[in-house]
Short mmCIF file of N, CA and C in Angstrom, two decimals:
data_model
loop_
_atom_site.label_atom_id
_atom_site.label_comp_id
_atom_site.label_asym_id
_atom_site.label_seq_id
_atom_site.Cartn_x
_atom_site.Cartn_y
_atom_site.Cartn_z
N MET A 1 9.59 86.23 -73.44
CA MET A 1 9.97 86.73 -74.75
C MET A 1 11.40 86.27 -75.03
N ILE A 2 11.62 85.75 -76.21
CA ILE A 2 12.95 85.31 -76.62
C ILE A 2 13.78 86.53 -76.99
N PRO A 3 14.97 86.64 -76.41
CA PRO A 3 15.81 87.79 -76.74
C PRO A 3 16.29 87.73 -78.19
N THR A 4 16.47 88.88 -78.78
CA THR A 4 17.00 88.95 -80.14
C THR A 4 18.35 89.62 -80.11
N GLY A 5 19.07 89.51 -81.20
CA GLY A 5 20.35 90.18 -81.31
C GLY A 5 21.51 89.49 -80.63
N LEU A 6 21.31 88.25 -80.17
CA LEU A 6 22.41 87.52 -79.57
C LEU A 6 23.34 87.03 -80.68
N SER A 7 24.63 87.07 -80.44
CA SER A 7 25.55 86.61 -81.48
C SER A 7 26.79 86.00 -80.87
N LEU A 8 27.40 85.13 -81.64
CA LEU A 8 28.71 84.56 -81.33
C LEU A 8 29.68 85.08 -82.38
N THR A 9 30.83 85.50 -81.96
CA THR A 9 31.83 85.98 -82.91
C THR A 9 33.16 85.28 -82.65
N ASP A 10 34.00 85.28 -83.65
CA ASP A 10 35.32 84.67 -83.54
C ASP A 10 36.28 85.45 -84.42
N CYS A 11 37.48 85.64 -83.94
CA CYS A 11 38.52 86.25 -84.76
C CYS A 11 39.04 85.18 -85.71
N ASP A 12 38.87 85.40 -86.98
CA ASP A 12 39.24 84.43 -88.01
C ASP A 12 40.75 84.47 -88.23
N GLY A 13 41.48 83.69 -87.45
CA GLY A 13 42.94 83.73 -87.46
C GLY A 13 43.58 83.40 -88.79
N ASN A 14 42.97 82.51 -89.58
CA ASN A 14 43.58 82.15 -90.86
C ASN A 14 42.91 82.83 -92.06
N CYS A 15 41.98 83.73 -91.80
CA CYS A 15 41.33 84.57 -92.83
C CYS A 15 40.63 83.78 -93.93
N ASP A 16 40.05 82.62 -93.57
CA ASP A 16 39.32 81.85 -94.57
C ASP A 16 37.81 82.10 -94.51
N GLY A 17 37.36 82.94 -93.56
CA GLY A 17 35.95 83.27 -93.44
C GLY A 17 35.14 82.25 -92.67
N CYS A 18 35.79 81.22 -92.12
CA CYS A 18 35.08 80.16 -91.40
C CYS A 18 35.64 80.02 -89.99
N SER A 19 34.76 79.62 -89.08
CA SER A 19 35.13 79.36 -87.69
C SER A 19 34.24 78.25 -87.16
N THR A 20 34.64 77.66 -86.05
CA THR A 20 33.82 76.66 -85.37
C THR A 20 33.25 77.32 -84.12
N PHE A 21 31.94 77.17 -83.94
CA PHE A 21 31.24 77.80 -82.82
C PHE A 21 30.54 76.75 -81.98
N ASP A 22 30.52 76.95 -80.66
CA ASP A 22 29.73 76.14 -79.75
C ASP A 22 28.41 76.87 -79.56
N LEU A 23 27.39 76.43 -80.29
CA LEU A 23 26.11 77.13 -80.26
C LEU A 23 25.44 77.09 -78.90
N THR A 24 25.82 76.13 -78.05
CA THR A 24 25.20 76.04 -76.72
C THR A 24 25.62 77.18 -75.80
N GLN A 25 26.61 77.97 -76.18
CA GLN A 25 27.07 79.08 -75.34
C GLN A 25 25.96 80.07 -75.03
N LEU A 26 24.97 80.19 -75.89
CA LEU A 26 23.90 81.16 -75.68
C LEU A 26 22.61 80.55 -75.16
N ASP A 27 22.59 79.23 -74.92
CA ASP A 27 21.36 78.57 -74.48
C ASP A 27 20.76 79.24 -73.24
N ALA A 28 21.57 79.49 -72.23
CA ALA A 28 21.06 80.07 -70.98
C ALA A 28 20.45 81.45 -71.21
N GLN A 29 21.06 82.25 -72.08
CA GLN A 29 20.52 83.58 -72.37
C GLN A 29 19.20 83.49 -73.13
N VAL A 30 19.09 82.53 -74.02
CA VAL A 30 17.85 82.37 -74.78
C VAL A 30 16.74 81.86 -73.87
N LEU A 31 17.03 80.85 -73.05
CA LEU A 31 16.01 80.24 -72.20
C LEU A 31 15.66 81.09 -70.98
N GLN A 32 16.53 81.98 -70.57
CA GLN A 32 16.28 82.90 -69.46
C GLN A 32 15.74 82.20 -68.21
N GLY A 33 16.36 81.07 -67.84
CA GLY A 33 15.97 80.36 -66.63
C GLY A 33 14.79 79.41 -66.77
N ILE A 34 14.18 79.35 -67.93
CA ILE A 34 13.06 78.44 -68.16
C ILE A 34 13.61 77.02 -68.26
N SER A 35 13.01 76.08 -67.52
CA SER A 35 13.49 74.70 -67.57
C SER A 35 12.52 73.83 -68.37
N GLY A 36 12.97 72.63 -68.70
CA GLY A 36 12.12 71.68 -69.41
C GLY A 36 12.19 71.79 -70.92
N TYR A 37 13.11 72.57 -71.43
CA TYR A 37 13.27 72.72 -72.88
C TYR A 37 14.69 72.36 -73.27
N ARG A 38 14.86 71.93 -74.51
CA ARG A 38 16.21 71.73 -75.04
C ARG A 38 16.32 72.53 -76.32
N MET A 39 17.49 73.02 -76.56
CA MET A 39 17.73 73.86 -77.73
C MET A 39 18.20 73.00 -78.89
N ILE A 40 17.66 73.26 -80.08
CA ILE A 40 18.16 72.67 -81.31
C ILE A 40 18.34 73.80 -82.31
N TYR A 41 19.21 73.60 -83.26
CA TYR A 41 19.57 74.68 -84.18
C TYR A 41 19.37 74.25 -85.62
N HIS A 42 18.95 75.21 -86.43
CA HIS A 42 18.71 74.99 -87.85
C HIS A 42 19.28 76.17 -88.62
N GLU A 43 19.71 75.90 -89.85
CA GLU A 43 20.26 76.99 -90.67
C GLU A 43 19.20 77.99 -91.07
N ASN A 44 17.95 77.55 -91.19
CA ASN A 44 16.87 78.47 -91.54
C ASN A 44 15.55 77.91 -91.03
N GLN A 45 14.51 78.73 -91.03
CA GLN A 45 13.21 78.33 -90.49
C GLN A 45 12.60 77.18 -91.28
N GLY A 46 12.89 77.09 -92.57
CA GLY A 46 12.36 76.01 -93.39
C GLY A 46 12.90 74.64 -93.02
N ASP A 47 14.01 74.61 -92.31
CA ASP A 47 14.60 73.35 -91.88
C ASP A 47 14.10 72.89 -90.52
N THR A 48 13.12 73.56 -89.95
CA THR A 48 12.59 73.18 -88.66
C THR A 48 12.11 71.74 -88.70
N ASN A 49 12.44 70.97 -87.69
CA ASN A 49 12.10 69.55 -87.54
C ASN A 49 12.89 68.64 -88.48
N VAL A 50 13.73 69.17 -89.32
CA VAL A 50 14.63 68.37 -90.15
C VAL A 50 15.98 69.08 -90.18
N ASN A 51 16.99 68.38 -90.52
CA ASN A 51 18.32 68.97 -90.72
C ASN A 51 18.81 69.80 -89.54
N THR A 52 18.69 69.27 -88.32
CA THR A 52 19.27 70.00 -87.19
C THR A 52 20.78 70.03 -87.36
N ILE A 53 21.38 71.11 -86.93
CA ILE A 53 22.84 71.22 -87.02
C ILE A 53 23.43 70.96 -85.64
N PRO A 54 24.64 70.44 -85.59
CA PRO A 54 25.25 70.11 -84.30
C PRO A 54 25.59 71.36 -83.49
N SER A 55 25.72 71.18 -82.18
CA SER A 55 26.04 72.33 -81.33
C SER A 55 27.44 72.86 -81.60
N ARG A 56 28.38 72.01 -82.03
CA ARG A 56 29.69 72.48 -82.49
C ARG A 56 29.56 72.65 -83.99
N TYR A 57 29.48 73.87 -84.43
CA TYR A 57 29.09 74.16 -85.80
C TYR A 57 30.18 74.92 -86.54
N ASN A 58 30.52 74.45 -87.73
CA ASN A 58 31.42 75.18 -88.63
C ASN A 58 30.56 75.95 -89.61
N ASN A 59 30.68 77.27 -89.60
CA ASN A 59 29.84 78.07 -90.50
C ASN A 59 30.15 77.74 -91.95
N ILE A 60 29.12 77.85 -92.81
CA ILE A 60 29.30 77.55 -94.23
C ILE A 60 29.21 78.80 -95.09
N ALA A 61 28.65 79.87 -94.54
CA ALA A 61 28.62 81.16 -95.25
C ALA A 61 29.84 81.95 -94.81
N LEU A 62 30.58 82.48 -95.74
CA LEU A 62 31.79 83.20 -95.38
C LEU A 62 31.49 84.47 -94.60
N SER A 63 32.27 84.69 -93.59
CA SER A 63 32.28 85.88 -92.74
C SER A 63 31.10 85.99 -91.79
N VAL A 64 29.85 86.03 -92.26
CA VAL A 64 28.69 86.19 -91.38
C VAL A 64 27.63 85.18 -91.77
N GLN A 65 27.07 84.50 -90.76
CA GLN A 65 25.99 83.55 -91.03
C GLN A 65 24.98 83.63 -89.90
N THR A 66 23.71 83.74 -90.26
CA THR A 66 22.63 83.74 -89.28
C THR A 66 22.08 82.34 -89.15
N ILE A 67 21.89 81.91 -87.91
CA ILE A 67 21.32 80.59 -87.63
C ILE A 67 19.97 80.79 -86.97
#
């Protein structure tokens, strides 16, 4: 079962509502020791198989963004 509720947070030092996140930080928690898979990220479910976002990601929604 894939865990839910995992999140990355950052203190927004310049108060612009944006931060850069390394999305791979949670890969091990999501995969839970399962091998043979690679993680890819999308802004929404409709973008599956297209428009993958890089693992170093700058959020585009101010303050909170779900990936």
